[in-house]
Amino acid sequence: MTEQSTSPASAGTATGPLLVELVALAHRRLTTGLASALAEEDCTVDQWRVLRALADGEGHPMGELAQALLIPQASLSRLVDALADSGLVYRRQGDQDRRRITAHLSRQGRTRLTRLDALAAAHDAAARRACGIADPARALERLAGM
């Protein structure tokens, strides 16, 4: 009887792990590293993602933002509440429809995002070097349907 490897990369089938399994593992490792880097600025990965989404200056309705970021609306509301309490984002009622609330990045949020993006870029560069691939994002963008 031969001993089978129990590493996650070999736990799939006899032909190897499924692509979805590899992507899930890579996601967890990358996100864990990014979370550690962002924690230096007392920020979570999801908070950083919200700030980045608002950086275009357009203002985004909460429902559309939740859908774009794949964050449940209730969770997004809590995230935006915390960011607003910190002065990093603000909400604005629509001029024509007062029920339509959009979230916007504040000046303080833009300054904070610059620091967070620098931490994320350093983490990204280290991950790219570790992969030994010049542009791993291109393959992932195709997989993600971007």
Coordinates of N, CA, C and O in Angstrom, one line a residue:
M1 N 0.8 -1.2 0.0 CA 0.0 0.0 0.0 C 0.9 1.2 0.0 O 1.8 1.3 0.8
T2 N 0.6 2.2 -0.8 CA 1.4 3.4 -0.9 C 0.7 4.5 -0.1 O -0.5 4.6 0.0
E3 N 1.5 5.4 0.5 CA 1.0 6.5 1.3 C 0.7 7.7 0.3 O 1.5 8.1 -0.5
Q4 N -0.5 8.2 0.4 CA -0.9 9.3 -0.4 C -0.6 10.6 0.3 O -0.7 10.7 1.5
S5 N -0.2 11.6 -0.4 CA 0.1 12.9 0.1 C -1.3 13.5 0.6 O -2.3 13.4 -0.1
T6 N -1.2 14.2 1.7 CA -2.5 14.8 2.2 C -2.4 16.4 2.1 O -3.1 17.1 2.8
S7 N -1.4 16.8 1.3 CA -1.4 18.3 1.1 C -2.6 18.8 0.4 O -3.2 18.0 -0.4
P8 N -3.0 20.0 0.6 CA -4.2 20.5 -0.1 C -4.1 20.5 -1.6 O -5.1 20.2 -2.3
A9 N -2.9 20.7 -2.1 CA -2.7 20.7 -3.6 C -2.9 19.3 -4.2 O -3.2 19.1 -5.4
S10 N -2.8 18.2 -3.4 CA -2.9 16.9 -3.9 C -4.2 16.2 -3.4 O -4.5 15.0 -3.7
A11 N -5.0 16.9 -2.7 CA -6.2 16.3 -2.1 C -7.4 16.2 -3.1 O -8.4 15.6 -2.8
G12 N -7.2 16.8 -4.3 CA -8.3 16.7 -5.3 C -8.6 15.3 -5.8 O -9.0 14.5 -5.2
T13 N -8.2 15.1 -7.1 CA -8.4 13.8 -7.7 C -7.1 13.2 -8.0 O -6.0 13.8 -7.7
A14 N -7.1 12.0 -8.6 CA -5.9 11.4 -9.0 C -5.1 12.2 -10.0 O -3.8 12.1 -10.0
T15 N -5.7 13.1 -10.7 CA -5.0 13.9 -11.7 C -4.6 15.3 -11.0 O -4.0 16.1 -11.7
G16 N -4.9 15.5 -9.8 CA -4.5 16.7 -9.1 C -5.7 17.5 -8.7 O -6.8 17.1 -8.9
P17 N -5.4 18.6 -8.1 CA -6.5 19.5 -7.5 C -7.3 20.1 -8.6 O -6.8 20.4 -9.7
L18 N -8.5 20.5 -8.2 CA -9.4 21.2 -9.1 C -8.9 22.7 -9.2 O -8.4 23.2 -8.2
L19 N -9.1 23.3 -10.3 CA -8.8 24.7 -10.4 C -9.5 25.6 -9.3 O -8.8 26.4 -8.7
V20 N -10.7 25.3 -9.1 CA -11.5 26.1 -8.1 C -10.8 25.9 -6.7 O -10.8 26.8 -5.9
E21 N -10.3 24.7 -6.4 CA -9.6 24.5 -5.1 C -8.3 25.3 -5.0 O -8.1 25.9 -4.0
L22 N -7.6 25.3 -6.1 CA -6.3 26.1 -6.1 C -6.6 27.6 -6.0 O -5.9 28.3 -5.2
V23 N -7.6 28.1 -6.7 CA -8.0 29.5 -6.6 C -8.5 29.8 -5.2 O -8.1 30.9 -4.6
A24 N -9.2 29.0 -4.6 CA -9.7 29.2 -3.2 C -8.5 29.3 -2.2 O -8.5 30.2 -1.4
L25 N -7.6 28.4 -2.4 CA -6.4 28.4 -1.5 C -5.6 29.6 -1.7 O -5.1 30.3 -0.8
A26 N -5.4 30.0 -3.0 CA -4.6 31.2 -3.3 C -5.3 32.4 -2.7 O -4.6 33.3 -2.2
H27 N -6.6 32.5 -2.9 CA -7.4 33.6 -2.4 C -7.2 33.7 -0.8 O -6.9 34.8 -0.3
R28 N -7.3 32.6 -0.2 CA -7.1 32.7 1.3 C -5.7 33.2 1.7 O -5.6 34.0 2.6
R29 N -4.7 32.7 1.0 CA -3.4 33.1 1.4 C -3.1 34.5 1.1 O -2.5 35.3 1.9
L30 N -3.6 35.0 -0.1 CA -3.4 36.4 -0.5 C -4.2 37.3 0.4 O -3.7 38.3 0.8
T31 N -5.4 36.9 0.7 CA -6.2 37.8 1.6 C -5.7 37.8 3.0 O -5.7 38.9 3.6
T32 N -5.2 36.7 3.5 CA -4.6 36.7 4.9 C -3.4 37.7 4.9 O -3.3 38.4 5.9
G33 N -2.5 37.6 3.9 CA -1.4 38.5 3.9 C -1.8 40.0 3.7 O -1.2 40.8 4.4
L34 N -2.8 40.2 2.9 CA -3.3 41.6 2.7 C -3.9 42.1 4.0 O -3.7 43.2 4.4
A35 N -4.7 41.2 4.7 CA -5.3 41.6 5.9 C -4.3 42.0 7.0 O -4.4 43.0 7.7
S36 N -3.2 41.3 7.0 CA -2.1 41.6 7.9 C -1.5 43.0 7.6 O -1.2 43.8 8.5
A37 N -1.3 43.2 6.3 CA -0.7 44.5 5.9 C -1.6 45.7 6.2 O -1.2 46.7 6.7
L38 N -2.9 45.5 5.9 CA -3.9 46.6 6.2 C -4.1 46.8 7.7 O -4.5 47.9 8.1
A39 N -3.9 45.8 8.5 CA -4.1 45.9 9.9 C -3.1 46.9 10.5 O -3.4 47.5 11.5
E40 N -2.0 47.1 9.8 CA -1.1 48.2 10.3 C -1.7 49.5 10.3 O -1.3 50.4 11.1
E41 N -2.7 49.7 9.5 CA -3.5 51.0 9.4 C -4.9 50.8 10.1 O -5.8 51.6 9.8
D42 N -5.1 49.8 10.8 CA -6.4 49.5 11.5 C -7.5 49.5 10.5 O -8.5 50.1 10.6
C43 N -7.3 48.7 9.4 CA -8.3 48.6 8.3 C -8.5 47.1 7.9 O -7.5 46.4 8.0
T44 N -9.7 46.8 7.6 CA -10.0 45.4 7.1 C -9.9 45.4 5.6 O -10.0 46.4 4.9
V45 N -9.8 44.2 5.0 CA -9.8 44.1 3.5 C -11.1 44.6 3.0 O -11.1 45.4 2.0
D46 N -12.3 44.3 3.6 CA -13.5 44.8 3.0 C -13.6 46.3 3.1 O -14.2 47.0 2.2
Q47 N -13.2 46.9 4.2 CA -13.2 48.4 4.3 C -12.3 49.0 3.2 O -12.8 49.9 2.6
W48 N -11.2 48.4 2.9 CA -10.3 48.9 1.9 C -11.0 48.8 0.5 O -10.9 49.7 -0.3
R49 N -11.7 47.7 0.3 CA -12.4 47.5 -1.0 C -13.5 48.5 -1.2 O -13.7 49.0 -2.3
V50 N -14.2 48.8 -0.1 CA -15.2 49.8 -0.2 C -14.6 51.2 -0.5 O -15.1 51.9 -1.4
L51 N -13.5 51.6 0.2 CA -12.9 52.8 -0.1 C -12.4 52.9 -1.6 O -12.6 53.9 -2.2
R52 N -11.9 51.8 -2.1 CA -11.4 51.8 -3.5 C -12.6 51.9 -4.4 O -12.4 52.6 -5.5
A53 N -13.7 51.3 -4.1 CA -14.8 51.4 -5.0 C -15.4 52.8 -5.1 O -15.9 53.3 -6.1
L54 N -15.2 53.5 -4.0 CA -15.8 54.9 -3.9 C -14.8 55.9 -4.4 O -15.1 57.1 -4.6
A55 N -13.6 55.5 -4.7 CA -12.5 56.4 -5.1 C -12.7 57.1 -6.5 O -12.1 58.1 -6.8
D56 N -13.7 56.5 -7.3 CA -13.9 57.1 -8.6 C -14.7 58.5 -8.5 O -14.8 59.2 -9.5
G57 N -15.1 58.8 -7.3 CA -15.8 60.1 -7.1 C -17.2 60.2 -7.6 O -17.8 61.3 -7.5
E58 N -17.8 59.1 -8.0 CA -19.1 59.1 -8.6 C -20.2 59.1 -7.5 O -21.3 59.5 -7.8
G59 N -19.9 58.4 -6.4 CA -21.0 58.2 -5.4 C -21.7 57.0 -5.9 O -22.1 56.9 -7.1
H60 N -22.0 56.0 -5.0 CA -22.6 54.8 -5.4 C -23.7 54.4 -4.4 O -23.6 54.5 -3.2
P61 N -24.9 54.0 -5.0 CA -26.0 53.5 -4.1 C -25.5 52.3 -3.4 O -24.8 51.5 -4.0
M62 N -26.0 52.1 -2.2 CA -25.6 51.0 -1.4 C -25.9 49.6 -2.1 O -25.0 48.7 -2.0
G63 N -27.0 49.5 -2.7 CA -27.4 48.2 -3.3 C -26.4 47.9 -4.5 O -25.9 46.7 -4.6
E64 N -26.1 48.9 -5.3 CA -25.1 48.6 -6.4 C -23.7 48.3 -5.9 O -23.0 47.5 -6.4
L65 N -23.4 49.0 -4.8 CA -22.0 48.8 -4.2 C -22.0 47.4 -3.6 O -21.0 46.7 -3.8
A66 N -23.0 47.0 -2.9 CA -23.0 45.6 -2.4 C -22.9 44.6 -3.5 O -22.1 43.6 -3.4
Q67 N -23.6 44.8 -4.6 CA -23.6 43.9 -5.7 C -22.2 43.8 -6.4 O -21.7 42.8 -6.6
A68 N -21.6 45.0 -6.6 CA -20.3 45.1 -7.2 C -19.2 44.4 -6.4 O -18.3 43.8 -6.9
L69 N -19.3 44.6 -5.1 CA -18.2 44.1 -4.2 C -18.5 42.7 -3.7 O -17.7 42.1 -3.0
L70 N -19.7 42.1 -4.0 CA -20.1 40.8 -3.6 C -20.1 40.7 -2.0 O -19.6 39.8 -1.4
I71 N -20.6 41.8 -1.4 CA -20.8 41.9 0.0 C -22.3 42.0 0.3 O -23.0 42.8 -0.3
P72 N -22.8 41.1 1.2 CA -24.2 41.2 1.6 C -24.6 42.7 2.0 O -23.8 43.3 2.7
Q73 N -25.7 43.1 1.6 CA -26.1 44.5 1.9 C -26.1 44.9 3.4 O -25.6 46.0 3.7
A74 N -26.5 44.0 4.2 CA -26.5 44.3 5.7 C -25.0 44.5 6.1 O -24.7 45.4 6.9
S75 N -24.1 43.6 5.6 CA -22.7 43.7 6.0 C -22.1 45.0 5.5 O -21.3 45.7 6.1
L76 N -22.5 45.4 4.2 CA -22.0 46.6 3.6 C -22.5 47.8 4.4 O -21.7 48.7 4.7
S77 N -23.7 47.8 4.9 CA -24.2 48.9 5.7 C -23.4 49.1 6.9 O -23.1 50.2 7.3
R78 N -23.1 48.0 7.6 CA -22.3 48.1 8.8 C -20.9 48.6 8.5 O -20.3 49.4 9.2
L79 N -20.3 48.2 7.4 CA -19.0 48.7 6.9 C -19.0 50.2 6.7 O -18.1 50.9 7.1
V80 N -20.0 50.6 5.9 CA -20.1 52.0 5.6 C -20.4 52.8 6.8 O -19.9 53.9 7.0
D81 N -21.2 52.3 7.8 CA -21.5 53.0 9.0 C -20.1 53.2 9.8 O -19.9 54.3 10.2
A82 N -19.3 52.2 9.9 CA -18.0 52.3 10.6 C -17.1 53.3 9.8 O -16.4 54.1 10.5
L83 N -17.1 53.3 8.5 CA -16.2 54.2 7.7 C -16.8 55.6 7.9 O -16.0 56.6 7.9
A84 N -18.1 55.8 7.9 CA -18.6 57.1 8.1 C -18.3 57.7 9.5 O -18.0 58.8 9.7
D85 N -18.4 56.8 10.5 CA -18.1 57.2 11.9 C -16.7 57.7 12.0 O -16.3 58.5 12.8
S86 N -15.8 57.1 11.2 CA -14.4 57.5 11.1 C -14.1 58.7 10.2 O -13.0 59.1 10.1
G87 N -15.1 59.2 9.6 CA -15.0 60.3 8.7 C -14.4 60.0 7.3 O -14.0 60.9 6.6
L88 N -14.3 58.7 7.0 CA -13.7 58.3 5.7 C -14.7 58.3 4.5 O -14.2 58.5 3.4
V89 N -15.9 58.2 4.8 CA -17.0 58.2 3.8 C -18.1 59.1 4.3 O -18.2 59.3 5.5
Y90 N -19.0 59.5 3.4 CA -20.2 60.1 3.8 C -21.3 59.7 2.9 O -21.1 59.2 1.8
R91 N -22.6 59.9 3.4 CA -23.7 59.5 2.6 C -24.4 60.8 2.1 O -24.4 61.8 2.8
R92 N -25.1 60.7 1.0 CA -25.8 61.8 0.4 C -27.1 61.3 -0.1 O -27.2 60.3 -0.8
Q93 N -28.2 62.1 0.2 CA -29.5 61.8 -0.3 C -29.6 62.3 -1.8 O -29.0 63.3 -2.1
G94 N -30.4 61.6 -2.6 CA -30.5 62.0 -4.0 C -31.4 63.3 -4.0 O -32.2 63.5 -3.2
D95 N -31.1 64.1 -5.0 CA -31.8 65.3 -5.2 C -33.3 65.1 -5.7 O -34.2 65.7 -5.2
Q96 N -33.4 64.1 -6.6 CA -34.8 63.9 -7.1 C -35.5 62.8 -6.3 O -36.7 62.9 -6.2
D97 N -34.8 61.8 -5.8 CA -35.4 60.8 -5.0 C -34.7 60.7 -3.6 O -33.6 60.2 -3.5
R98 N -35.3 61.3 -2.6 CA -34.7 61.4 -1.3 C -34.4 60.0 -0.7 O -33.7 59.9 0.3
R99 N -35.1 59.0 -1.2 CA -34.8 57.6 -0.7 C -33.5 57.0 -1.2 O -33.0 56.1 -0.7
R100 N -33.0 57.6 -2.3 CA -31.8 57.1 -2.9 C -30.6 57.7 -2.2 O -30.3 58.9 -2.3
I101 N -29.9 56.8 -1.5 CA -28.7 57.2 -0.7 C -27.5 56.7 -1.4 O -27.4 55.6 -1.8
T102 N -26.5 57.6 -1.6 CA -25.3 57.2 -2.2 C -24.1 57.4 -1.2 O -24.2 58.3 -0.4
A103 N -23.1 56.6 -1.3 CA -22.0 56.7 -0.5 C -20.8 57.3 -1.3 O -20.7 57.1 -2.5
H104 N -20.1 58.2 -0.6 CA -19.0 58.9 -1.2 C -17.7 58.9 -0.4 O -17.8 58.8 0.9
L105 N -16.6 59.0 -1.0 CA -15.3 59.0 -0.3 C -15.0 60.4 0.1 O -15.1 61.4 -0.7
S106 N -14.7 60.6 1.4 CA -14.3 62.0 1.9 C -12.9 62.3 1.5 O -12.1 61.4 1.1
R107 N -12.5 63.6 1.8 CA -11.1 63.9 1.6 C -10.2 63.1 2.5 O -9.1 62.6 2.1
Q108 N -10.6 63.0 3.7 CA -9.9 62.2 4.7 C -9.8 60.7 4.2 O -8.8 60.1 4.4
G109 N -10.9 60.2 3.7 CA -10.9 58.8 3.1 C -9.9 58.7 2.0 O -9.2 57.7 1.9
R110 N -9.8 59.7 1.1 CA -8.9 59.6 0.0 C -7.5 59.6 0.5 O -6.6 58.8 0.0
T111 N -7.2 60.4 1.5 CA -5.8 60.4 2.1 C -5.5 59.0 2.7 O -4.4 58.5 2.5
R112 N -6.4 58.5 3.4 CA -6.3 57.2 4.0 C -6.1 56.1 3.0 O -5.3 55.2 3.1
L113 N -6.9 56.2 1.9 CA -6.8 55.2 0.8 C -5.4 55.2 0.2 O -4.9 54.2 -0.2
T114 N -4.8 56.4 0.0 CA -3.5 56.5 -0.5 C -2.5 55.6 0.3 O -1.7 54.9 -0.3
R115 N -2.6 55.7 1.6 CA -1.7 54.9 2.4 C -2.0 53.4 2.4 O -1.1 52.6 2.3
L116 N -3.3 53.1 2.4 CA -3.7 51.7 2.3 C -3.3 51.1 0.9 O -2.9 49.9 0.9
D117 N -3.5 51.9 -0.1 CA -3.1 51.4 -1.5 C -1.6 51.1 -1.5 O -1.2 50.1 -2.2
A118 N -0.8 51.9 -0.9 CA 0.6 51.7 -0.9 C 1.0 50.3 -0.1 O 1.8 49.6 -0.6
L119 N 0.3 50.1 1.0 CA 0.5 48.8 1.7 C 0.0 47.6 0.8 O 0.7 46.6 0.7
A120 N -1.1 47.8 0.1 CA -1.6 46.7 -0.7 C -0.7 46.5 -1.9 O -0.5 45.4 -2.4
A121 N -0.2 47.6 -2.5 CA 0.7 47.5 -3.6 C 2.0 46.7 -3.3 O 2.5 45.9 -4.0
A122 N 2.5 47.0 -2.1 CA 3.7 46.3 -1.6 C 3.4 44.8 -1.4 O 4.2 43.9 -1.8
H123 N 2.3 44.5 -0.9 CA 1.9 43.1 -0.7 C 1.7 42.4 -2.1 O 2.2 41.3 -2.3
D124 N 1.1 43.1 -3.0 CA 0.9 42.6 -4.3 C 2.2 42.3 -5.0 O 2.4 41.3 -5.7
A125 N 3.2 43.3 -4.9 CA 4.5 43.1 -5.6 C 5.2 41.9 -5.0 O 5.8 41.1 -5.7
A126 N 5.1 41.7 -3.7 CA 5.7 40.5 -3.0 C 5.1 39.2 -3.5 O 5.8 38.2 -3.8
A127 N 3.8 39.2 -3.7 CA 3.0 38.0 -4.1 C 3.4 37.7 -5.6 O 3.6 36.6 -5.9
R128 N 3.5 38.7 -6.4 CA 3.9 38.5 -7.8 C 5.3 38.0 -7.9 O 5.6 37.0 -8.7
R129 N 6.2 38.5 -7.1 CA 7.6 38.0 -7.0 C 7.6 36.5 -6.6 O 8.3 35.7 -7.2
A130 N 6.8 36.2 -5.6 CA 6.8 34.8 -5.1 C 6.2 33.9 -6.1 O 6.7 32.7 -6.2
C131 N 5.3 34.4 -6.9 CA 4.7 33.5 -8.0 C 5.7 33.3 -9.2 O 5.6 32.4 -9.9
G132 N 6.6 34.3 -9.3 CA 7.5 34.2 -10.4 C 6.8 34.5 -11.8 O 7.3 34.0 -12.8
I133 N 5.7 35.2 -11.7 CA 4.9 35.4 -13.0 C 4.8 36.9 -13.1 O 4.5 37.6 -12.2
A134 N 5.1 37.4 -14.3 CA 5.1 38.9 -14.5 C 3.7 39.4 -14.4 O 3.5 40.5 -13.7
D135 N 2.7 38.8 -14.9 CA 1.3 39.3 -14.8 C 0.3 38.2 -14.5 O -0.5 37.8 -15.4
P136 N 0.3 37.7 -13.3 CA -0.7 36.7 -13.0 C -2.2 37.2 -13.0 O -3.1 36.5 -13.2
A137 N -2.3 38.5 -12.9 CA -3.6 39.1 -12.9 C -4.4 38.9 -14.2 O -5.6 38.7 -14.2
R138 N -3.7 38.8 -15.3 CA -4.3 38.7 -16.6 C -5.1 37.3 -16.6 O -6.3 37.3 -17.0
A139 N -4.5 36.3 -16.2 CA -5.2 35.0 -16.1 C -6.4 35.0 -15.2 O -7.5 34.5 -15.5
L140 N -6.2 35.6 -14.0 CA -7.3 35.7 -13.1 C -8.4 36.6 -13.6 O -9.6 36.3 -13.3
E141 N -8.1 37.7 -14.3 CA -9.2 38.5 -14.8 C -10.0 37.7 -15.8 O -11.2 37.8 -15.9
R142 N -9.4 36.9 -16.6 CA -10.1 36.1 -17.6 C -11.0 35.1 -16.8 O -12.2 34.9 -17.2
L143 N -10.5 34.5 -15.8 CA -11.3 33.6 -15.0 C -12.5 34.3 -14.3 O -13.6 33.7 -14.2
A144 N -12.2 35.5 -13.9 CA -13.3 36.2 -13.2 C -14.3 36.8 -14.1 O -15.3 37.4 -13.7
G145 N -14.0 36.8 -15.4 CA -14.9 37.3 -16.4 C -14.9 38.8 -16.6 O -15.8 39.4 -16.9
M146 N -13.7 39.4 -16.3 CA -13.6 40.8 -16.3 C -13.3 41.3 -17.7 O -12.7 40.8 -18.6

